[in-house]
mmCIF file with all atom_site columns, C-alpha atoms and ligand atoms in Angstrom:
data_model
loop_
_atom_site.group_PDB
_atom_site.id
_atom_site.type_symbol
_atom_site.label_atom_id
_atom_site.label_alt_id
_atom_site.label_comp_id
_atom_site.label_asym_id
_atom_site.label_entity_id
_atom_site.label_seq_id
_atom_site.pdbx_PDB_ins_code
_atom_site.Cartn_x
_atom_site.Cartn_y
_atom_site.Cartn_z
_atom_site.occupancy
_atom_site.B_iso_or_equiv
_atom_site.pdbx_formal_charge
_atom_site.auth_seq_id
_atom_site.auth_comp_id
_atom_site.auth_asym_id
_atom_site.auth_atom_id
_atom_site.pdbx_PDB_model_num
ATOM   1   C  CA  . MET A 1 1   ? -32.541 -2.115  13.998  1.00 69.00 ? 1496 MET A CA  1
ATOM   2   C  CA  . ARG A 1 2   ? -33.243 -3.894  10.238  1.00 74.00 ? 1497 ARG A CA  1
ATOM   3   C  CA  . LYS A 1 3   ? -29.898 -5.506  9.024   1.00 76.00 ? 1498 LYS A CA  1
ATOM   4   C  CA  . ILE A 1 4   ? -29.645 -4.623  5.291   1.00 73.00 ? 1499 ILE A CA  1
ATOM   5   C  CA  . ILE A 1 5   ? -28.958 -7.359  3.638   1.00 80.00 ? 1500 ILE A CA  1
ATOM   6   C  CA  . MET A 1 6   ? -26.330 -6.929  1.000   1.00 79.00 ? 1501 MET A CA  1
ATOM   7   C  CA  . PRO A 1 7   ? -26.737 -8.212  -2.114  1.00 85.00 ? 1502 PRO A CA  1
ATOM   8   C  CA  . GLU A 1 8   ? -24.035 -10.759 -3.650  1.00 90.00 ? 1503 GLU A CA  1
ATOM   9   C  CA  . TRP A 1 9   ? -23.078 -8.627  -6.287  1.00 94.00 ? 1504 TRP A CA  1
ATOM   10  C  CA  . ILE A 1 10  ? -22.932 -4.698  -6.263  1.00 95.00 ? 1505 ILE A CA  1
ATOM   11  C  CA  . SER A 1 11  ? -22.424 -2.051  -8.888  1.00 95.00 ? 1506 SER A CA  1
ATOM   12  C  CA  . VAL A 1 12  ? -19.468 0.050   -8.708  1.00 95.00 ? 1507 VAL A CA  1
ATOM   13  C  CA  . GLY A 1 13  ? -21.820 3.052   -7.605  1.00 95.00 ? 1508 GLY A CA  1
ATOM   14  C  CA  . VAL A 1 14  ? -22.670 1.148   -4.053  1.00 95.00 ? 1509 VAL A CA  1
ATOM   15  C  CA  . LEU A 1 15  ? -19.188 -0.145  -3.893  1.00 96.00 ? 1510 LEU A CA  1
ATOM   16  C  CA  . SER A 1 16  ? -18.441 3.565   -3.991  1.00 96.00 ? 1511 SER A CA  1
ATOM   17  C  CA  . GLU A 1 17  ? -20.511 4.676   -1.548  1.00 96.00 ? 1512 GLU A CA  1
ATOM   18  C  CA  . ARG A 1 18  ? -19.638 1.883   0.799   1.00 94.00 ? 1513 ARG A CA  1
ATOM   19  C  CA  . THR A 1 19  ? -15.891 2.598   0.749   1.00 94.00 ? 1514 THR A CA  1
ATOM   20  C  CA  . GLY A 1 20  ? -15.535 6.370   0.094   1.00 95.00 ? 1515 GLY A CA  1
ATOM   21  C  CA  . VAL A 1 21  ? -13.049 5.591   -2.654  1.00 96.00 ? 1516 VAL A CA  1
ATOM   22  C  CA  . SER A 1 22  ? -14.299 7.793   -6.028  1.00 97.00 ? 1517 SER A CA  1
ATOM   23  C  CA  . VAL A 1 23  ? -15.502 5.198   -9.002  1.00 97.00 ? 1518 VAL A CA  1
ATOM   24  C  CA  . SER A 1 24  ? -12.423 6.406   -10.681 1.00 97.00 ? 1519 SER A CA  1
ATOM   25  C  CA  . ALA A 1 25  ? -10.461 5.432   -7.870  1.00 97.00 ? 1520 ALA A CA  1
ATOM   26  C  CA  . LEU A 1 26  ? -12.465 2.233   -8.018  1.00 97.00 ? 1521 LEU A CA  1
ATOM   27  C  CA  . HIS A 1 27  ? -11.119 1.664   -11.894 1.00 96.00 ? 1522 HIS A CA  1
ATOM   28  C  CA  . PHE A 1 28  ? -8.042  2.890   -11.383 1.00 97.00 ? 1523 PHE A CA  1
ATOM   29  C  CA  . TYR A 1 29  ? -7.700  0.093   -8.685  1.00 97.00 ? 1524 TYR A CA  1
ATOM   30  C  CA  . GLU A 1 30  ? -9.131  -2.651  -11.472 1.00 96.00 ? 1525 GLU A CA  1
ATOM   31  C  CA  . ARG A 1 31  ? -6.185  -1.846  -13.904 1.00 96.00 ? 1526 ARG A CA  1
ATOM   32  C  CA  . LYS A 1 32  ? -3.712  -2.265  -11.386 1.00 96.00 ? 1527 LYS A CA  1
ATOM   33  C  CA  . GLY A 1 33  ? -4.996  -6.029  -11.256 1.00 95.00 ? 1528 GLY A CA  1
ATOM   34  C  CA  . LEU A 1 34  ? -5.766  -4.990  -7.200  1.00 95.00 ? 1529 LEU A CA  1
ATOM   35  C  CA  . ILE A 1 35  ? -9.560  -5.960  -7.312  1.00 95.00 ? 1530 ILE A CA  1
ATOM   36  C  CA  . LYS A 1 36  ? -11.460 -7.475  -10.229 1.00 93.00 ? 1531 LYS A CA  1
ATOM   37  C  CA  . SER A 1 37  ? -15.321 -7.400  -11.478 1.00 94.00 ? 1532 SER A CA  1
ATOM   38  C  CA  . GLN A 1 38  ? -17.853 -9.145  -13.994 1.00 93.00 ? 1533 GLN A CA  1
ATOM   39  C  CA  . ARG A 1 39  ? -19.600 -8.152  -16.738 1.00 93.00 ? 1534 ARG A CA  1
ATOM   40  C  CA  . ASN A 1 40  ? -23.358 -8.531  -16.083 1.00 89.00 ? 1535 ASN A CA  1
ATOM   41  C  CA  . THR A 1 41  ? -26.309 -9.144  -19.265 1.00 91.00 ? 1536 THR A CA  1
ATOM   42  C  CA  . SER A 1 42  ? -26.813 -5.378  -19.580 1.00 91.00 ? 1537 SER A CA  1
ATOM   43  C  CA  . ASN A 1 43  ? -22.661 -5.291  -19.851 1.00 91.00 ? 1538 ASN A CA  1
ATOM   44  C  CA  . HIS A 1 44  ? -22.465 -3.181  -16.239 1.00 91.00 ? 1539 HIS A CA  1
ATOM   45  C  CA  . ARG A 1 45  ? -19.609 -3.964  -14.137 1.00 91.00 ? 1540 ARG A CA  1
ATOM   46  C  CA  . GLN A 1 46  ? -20.493 -5.791  -11.080 1.00 96.00 ? 1541 GLN A CA  1
ATOM   47  C  CA  . TYR A 1 47  ? -18.607 -6.591  -8.187  1.00 95.00 ? 1542 TYR A CA  1
ATOM   48  C  CA  . PRO A 1 48  ? -19.010 -9.431  -5.761  1.00 93.00 ? 1543 PRO A CA  1
ATOM   49  C  CA  . LYS A 1 49  ? -19.557 -8.190  -2.455  1.00 92.00 ? 1544 LYS A CA  1
ATOM   50  C  CA  . HIS A 1 50  ? -16.333 -9.526  -0.483  1.00 91.00 ? 1545 HIS A CA  1
ATOM   51  C  CA  . VAL A 1 51  ? -14.129 -6.771  -2.616  1.00 94.00 ? 1546 VAL A CA  1
ATOM   52  C  CA  . ILE A 1 52  ? -15.598 -4.037  -0.181  1.00 94.00 ? 1547 ILE A CA  1
ATOM   53  C  CA  . ARG A 1 53  ? -13.015 -5.683  2.582   1.00 93.00 ? 1548 ARG A CA  1
ATOM   54  C  CA  . VAL A 1 54  ? -10.569 -5.464  -0.336  1.00 94.00 ? 1549 VAL A CA  1
ATOM   55  C  CA  . VAL A 1 55  ? -10.734 -2.078  -0.838  1.00 95.00 ? 1550 VAL A CA  1
ATOM   56  C  CA  . SER A 1 56  ? -10.904 -1.157  2.404   1.00 94.00 ? 1551 SER A CA  1
ATOM   57  C  CA  . ILE A 1 57  ? -7.622  -2.797  3.241   1.00 93.00 ? 1552 ILE A CA  1
ATOM   58  C  CA  . ILE A 1 58  ? -6.067  -1.212  0.319   1.00 95.00 ? 1553 ILE A CA  1
ATOM   59  C  CA  . GLN A 1 59  ? -7.077  2.132   2.205   1.00 95.00 ? 1554 GLN A CA  1
ATOM   60  C  CA  . VAL A 1 60  ? -5.309  1.234   4.888   1.00 92.00 ? 1555 VAL A CA  1
ATOM   61  C  CA  . ALA A 1 61  ? -2.609  -0.042  3.371   1.00 93.00 ? 1556 ALA A CA  1
ATOM   62  C  CA  . GLN A 1 62  ? -2.088  3.518   1.223   1.00 93.00 ? 1557 GLN A CA  1
ATOM   63  C  CA  . ARG A 1 63  ? -2.900  5.711   4.211   1.00 91.00 ? 1558 ARG A CA  1
ATOM   64  C  CA  . THR A 1 64  ? 0.089   3.665   6.288   1.00 89.00 ? 1559 THR A CA  1
ATOM   65  C  CA  . GLY A 1 65  ? 2.299   4.641   2.898   1.00 89.00 ? 1560 GLY A CA  1
ATOM   66  C  CA  . PHE A 1 66  ? 2.283   1.226   1.184   1.00 92.00 ? 1561 PHE A CA  1
ATOM   67  C  CA  . SER A 1 67  ? 2.516   1.447   -2.620  1.00 93.00 ? 1562 SER A CA  1
ATOM   68  C  CA  . LEU A 1 68  ? -0.474  -0.294  -4.699  1.00 95.00 ? 1563 LEU A CA  1
ATOM   69  C  CA  . GLU A 1 69  ? 2.489   -2.398  -5.754  1.00 95.00 ? 1564 GLU A CA  1
ATOM   70  C  CA  . ASP A 1 70  ? 3.145   -3.758  -2.404  1.00 93.00 ? 1565 ASP A CA  1
ATOM   71  C  CA  . ILE A 1 71  ? -0.598  -4.039  -1.651  1.00 94.00 ? 1566 ILE A CA  1
ATOM   72  C  CA  . LEU A 1 72  ? -0.794  -5.954  -4.957  1.00 95.00 ? 1567 LEU A CA  1
ATOM   73  C  CA  . LEU A 1 73  ? 2.017   -8.157  -3.901  1.00 94.00 ? 1568 LEU A CA  1
ATOM   74  C  CA  . GLU A 1 74  ? 0.067   -9.249  -0.567  1.00 93.00 ? 1569 GLU A CA  1
ATOM   75  C  CA  . LEU A 1 75  ? -3.071  -8.867  -1.905  1.00 93.00 ? 1570 LEU A CA  1
ATOM   76  C  CA  . GLU A 1 76  ? -1.758  -12.092 -4.744  1.00 92.00 ? 1571 GLU A CA  1
ATOM   77  C  CA  . GLY A 1 77  ? -0.420  -13.951 -1.662  1.00 91.00 ? 1572 GLY A CA  1
ATOM   78  C  CA  . LEU A 1 78  ? -3.943  -14.535 -0.506  1.00 89.00 ? 1573 LEU A CA  1
ATOM   79  C  CA  . PRO A 1 79  ? -5.348  -18.101 -0.698  1.00 87.00 ? 1574 PRO A CA  1
ATOM   80  C  CA  . ASN A 1 80  ? -8.527  -16.429 -2.096  1.00 84.00 ? 1575 ASN A CA  1
ATOM   81  C  CA  . ARG A 1 81  ? -8.553  -12.956 -3.030  1.00 79.00 ? 1576 ARG A CA  1
ATOM   82  C  CA  . THR A 1 82  ? -12.147 -12.661 -3.462  1.00 75.00 ? 1577 THR A CA  1
ATOM   83  C  CA  . ARG A 1 83  ? -12.863 -13.376 -0.015  1.00 82.00 ? 1578 ARG A CA  1
ATOM   84  C  CA  . VAL A 1 84  ? -10.538 -12.074 2.373   1.00 87.00 ? 1579 VAL A CA  1
ATOM   85  C  CA  . THR A 1 85  ? -11.138 -12.846 5.698   1.00 90.00 ? 1580 THR A CA  1
ATOM   86  C  CA  . ILE A 1 86  ? -10.365 -11.625 8.670   1.00 90.00 ? 1581 ILE A CA  1
ATOM   87  C  CA  . ASP A 1 87  ? -7.595  -14.439 9.450   1.00 92.00 ? 1582 ASP A CA  1
ATOM   88  C  CA  . ASP A 1 88  ? -5.824  -12.920 6.150   1.00 92.00 ? 1583 ASP A CA  1
ATOM   89  C  CA  . TRP A 1 89  ? -6.396  -9.215  7.387   1.00 90.00 ? 1584 TRP A CA  1
ATOM   90  C  CA  . GLU A 1 90  ? -4.698  -10.274 10.660  1.00 92.00 ? 1585 GLU A CA  1
ATOM   91  C  CA  . ALA A 1 91  ? -1.616  -11.878 8.792   1.00 91.00 ? 1586 ALA A CA  1
ATOM   92  C  CA  . LEU A 1 92  ? -1.003  -8.590  6.175   1.00 91.00 ? 1587 LEU A CA  1
ATOM   93  C  CA  . GLY A 1 93  ? -1.929  -6.432  8.930   1.00 91.00 ? 1588 GLY A CA  1
ATOM   94  C  CA  . GLY A 1 94  ? 0.796   -8.477  11.252  1.00 93.00 ? 1589 GLY A CA  1
ATOM   95  C  CA  . ARG A 1 95  ? 3.167   -8.049  8.302   1.00 92.00 ? 1590 ARG A CA  1
ATOM   96  C  CA  . TRP A 1 96  ? 2.608   -4.259  7.418   1.00 92.00 ? 1591 TRP A CA  1
ATOM   97  C  CA  . GLN A 1 97  ? 2.764   -3.666  11.127  1.00 93.00 ? 1592 GLN A CA  1
ATOM   98  C  CA  . ASN A 1 98  ? 6.423   -4.667  11.161  1.00 94.00 ? 1593 ASN A CA  1
ATOM   99  C  CA  . GLU A 1 99  ? 7.467   -2.869  8.097   1.00 92.00 ? 1594 GLU A CA  1
ATOM   100 C  CA  . LEU A 1 100 ? 6.024   0.328   9.725   1.00 92.00 ? 1595 LEU A CA  1
ATOM   101 C  CA  . ASP A 1 101 ? 7.908   -0.137  12.661  1.00 95.00 ? 1596 ASP A CA  1
ATOM   102 C  CA  . LYS A 1 102 ? 11.222  -0.982  10.395  1.00 94.00 ? 1597 LYS A CA  1
ATOM   103 C  CA  . LYS A 1 103 ? 10.275  2.666   8.924   1.00 92.00 ? 1598 LYS A CA  1
ATOM   104 C  CA  . ILE A 1 104 ? 9.594   4.756   12.048  1.00 93.00 ? 1599 ILE A CA  1
ATOM   105 C  CA  . THR A 1 105 ? 12.953  3.204   13.185  1.00 94.00 ? 1600 THR A CA  1
ATOM   106 C  CA  . GLN A 1 106 ? 14.432  4.312   9.791   1.00 91.00 ? 1601 GLN A CA  1
ATOM   107 C  CA  . LEU A 1 107 ? 12.928  7.379   10.296  1.00 92.00 ? 1602 LEU A CA  1
ATOM   108 C  CA  . VAL A 1 108 ? 14.132  8.257   13.957  1.00 93.00 ? 1603 VAL A CA  1
ATOM   109 C  CA  . GLU A 1 109 ? 17.831  7.464   12.687  1.00 89.00 ? 1604 GLU A CA  1
ATOM   110 C  CA  . LEU A 1 110 ? 17.212  9.956   9.428   1.00 89.00 ? 1605 LEU A CA  1
ATOM   111 C  CA  . LYS A 1 111 ? 16.140  12.800  12.142  1.00 91.00 ? 1606 LYS A CA  1
ATOM   112 C  CA  . GLU A 1 112 ? 19.004  12.110  14.506  1.00 88.00 ? 1607 GLU A CA  1
ATOM   113 C  CA  . MET A 1 113 ? 20.961  12.076  11.493  1.00 85.00 ? 1608 MET A CA  1
ATOM   114 C  CA  . MET A 1 114 ? 19.659  15.414  10.497  1.00 89.00 ? 1609 MET A CA  1
ATOM   115 C  CA  . ALA A 1 115 ? 19.768  17.243  13.973  1.00 88.00 ? 1610 ALA A CA  1
ATOM   116 C  CA  . ASP A 1 116 ? 23.656  16.381  13.649  1.00 83.00 ? 1611 ASP A CA  1
ATOM   117 C  CA  . CYS A 1 117 ? 23.780  18.696  10.429  1.00 88.00 ? 1612 CYS A CA  1
ATOM   118 C  CA  . ILE A 1 118 ? 21.163  21.175  11.647  1.00 88.00 ? 1613 ILE A CA  1
ATOM   119 C  CA  . GLY A 1 119 ? 24.111  24.275  11.502  1.00 84.00 ? 1614 GLY A CA  1
ATOM   120 C  CA  . CYS A 1 120 ? 26.701  22.192  10.237  1.00 87.00 ? 1615 CYS A CA  1
ATOM   121 C  CA  . GLY A 1 121 ? 26.086  22.529  6.565   1.00 85.00 ? 1616 GLY A CA  1
ATOM   122 C  CA  . CYS A 1 122 ? 29.374  20.743  5.030   1.00 88.00 ? 1617 CYS A CA  1
ATOM   123 C  CA  . LEU A 1 123 ? 27.685  17.941  3.138   1.00 85.00 ? 1618 LEU A CA  1
ATOM   124 C  CA  . SER A 1 124 ? 31.336  16.598  3.265   1.00 85.00 ? 1619 SER A CA  1
ATOM   125 C  CA  . LEU A 1 125 ? 30.715  12.957  1.825   1.00 81.00 ? 1620 LEU A CA  1
ATOM   126 C  CA  . GLU A 1 126 ? 33.612  11.501  4.668   1.00 81.00 ? 1621 GLU A CA  1
ATOM   127 C  CA  . ARG A 1 127 ? 31.527  13.264  8.006   1.00 82.00 ? 1622 ARG A CA  1
ATOM   128 C  CA  . CYS A 1 128 ? 28.214  13.762  7.030   1.00 87.00 ? 1623 CYS A CA  1
ATOM   129 C  CA  . ARG A 1 129 ? 25.970  10.627  8.315   1.00 81.00 ? 1624 ARG A CA  1
ATOM   130 C  CA  . LEU A 1 130 ? 22.689  12.431  6.173   1.00 84.00 ? 1625 LEU A CA  1
ATOM   131 C  CA  . LEU A 1 131 ? 24.763  12.792  2.442   1.00 83.00 ? 1626 LEU A CA  1
ATOM   132 C  CA  . ASN A 1 132 ? 26.556  9.752   2.899   1.00 78.00 ? 1627 ASN A CA  1
ATOM   133 C  CA  . PRO A 1 133 ? 25.323  7.121   5.491   1.00 73.00 ? 1628 PRO A CA  1
ATOM   134 C  CA  . TYR A 1 134 ? 27.777  4.741   7.079   1.00 67.00 ? 1629 TYR A CA  1
ATOM   135 C  CA  . ASP A 1 135 ? 30.193  5.629   4.205   1.00 68.00 ? 1630 ASP A CA  1
ATOM   136 C  CA  . GLU A 1 136 ? 28.167  3.680   1.509   1.00 69.00 ? 1631 GLU A CA  1
ATOM   137 C  CA  . LEU A 1 137 ? 29.894  5.268   -1.256  1.00 66.00 ? 1632 LEU A CA  1
ATOM   138 C  CA  . GLY A 1 138 ? 33.129  5.651   -0.266  1.00 68.00 ? 1633 GLY A CA  1
ATOM   139 C  CA  . GLU A 1 139 ? 32.955  1.287   0.330   1.00 69.00 ? 1634 GLU A CA  1
ATOM   140 C  CA  . LYS A 1 140 ? 32.084  1.463   -3.789  1.00 72.00 ? 1635 LYS A CA  1
ATOM   141 C  CA  . GLY A 1 141 ? 35.498  2.813   -3.920  1.00 70.00 ? 1636 GLY A CA  1
ATOM   142 C  CA  . THR A 1 142 ? 37.747  6.225   -5.164  1.00 69.00 ? 1637 THR A CA  1
ATOM   143 C  CA  . GLY A 1 143 ? 36.227  9.192   -7.075  1.00 65.00 ? 1638 GLY A CA  1
ATOM   144 C  CA  . PRO A 1 144 ? 32.884  10.278  -7.889  1.00 63.00 ? 1639 PRO A CA  1
ATOM   145 C  CA  . ARG A 1 145 ? 30.180  8.183   -7.000  1.00 63.00 ? 1640 ARG A CA  1
ATOM   146 C  CA  . LEU A 1 146 ? 26.737  9.678   -7.466  1.00 62.00 ? 1641 LEU A CA  1
ATOM   147 C  CA  . MET A 1 147 ? 27.376  10.746  -10.844 1.00 56.00 ? 1642 MET A CA  1
ATOM   148 C  CA  . THR A 1 148 ? 25.344  9.195   -13.990 1.00 53.00 ? 1643 THR A CA  1
ATOM   149 C  CA  . LYS A 1 149 ? 26.387  8.995   -17.058 1.00 50.00 ? 1644 LYS A CA  1
HETATM 150 S  S1  . FES B 2 .   ? 26.275  18.480  6.923   1.00 54.29 ? 2761 FES B S1  1
HETATM 151 FE FE1 . FES B 2 .   ? 27.627  18.859  8.258   1.00 54.29 ? 2761 FES B FE1 1
HETATM 152 S  S2  . FES B 2 .   ? 27.729  16.560  9.118   1.00 54.29 ? 2761 FES B S2  1
HETATM 153 FE FE2 . FES B 2 .   ? 26.099  16.782  7.768   1.00 54.29 ? 2761 FES B FE2 1
#
């Protein structure tokens, strides 16, 4: 099988084709600062081929529930954003895995709380852990706490 050699710079169309992300989404990522392009002499956007990995990481992170703001923060912490290495990906993946573990724990707790509420329906600020987990509102003082101006 012949290996296809990828040019150093690729168009938005090629990037879209290689990542499965629509051109409009790639432009959106660029507006959000997640990826960067350069204009060529014909004034067309060109992306360094390594941005394929960045877009793949963005897709994985979004699928696992991370916001674009979270992803941008992580990408900004990398030594070289245009050339994300396998080591970078392992470090990012490890951190995101820990975040996912925390979210899973919280969701399991939430599910257990909800099980207590099914069939109850009281929605009592004093009793209902789902409405007022660990009586957090009670710690803020007496009277209505959920009212906004
Ligand atoms: S609805 Fe009654 S305890 Fe949550």
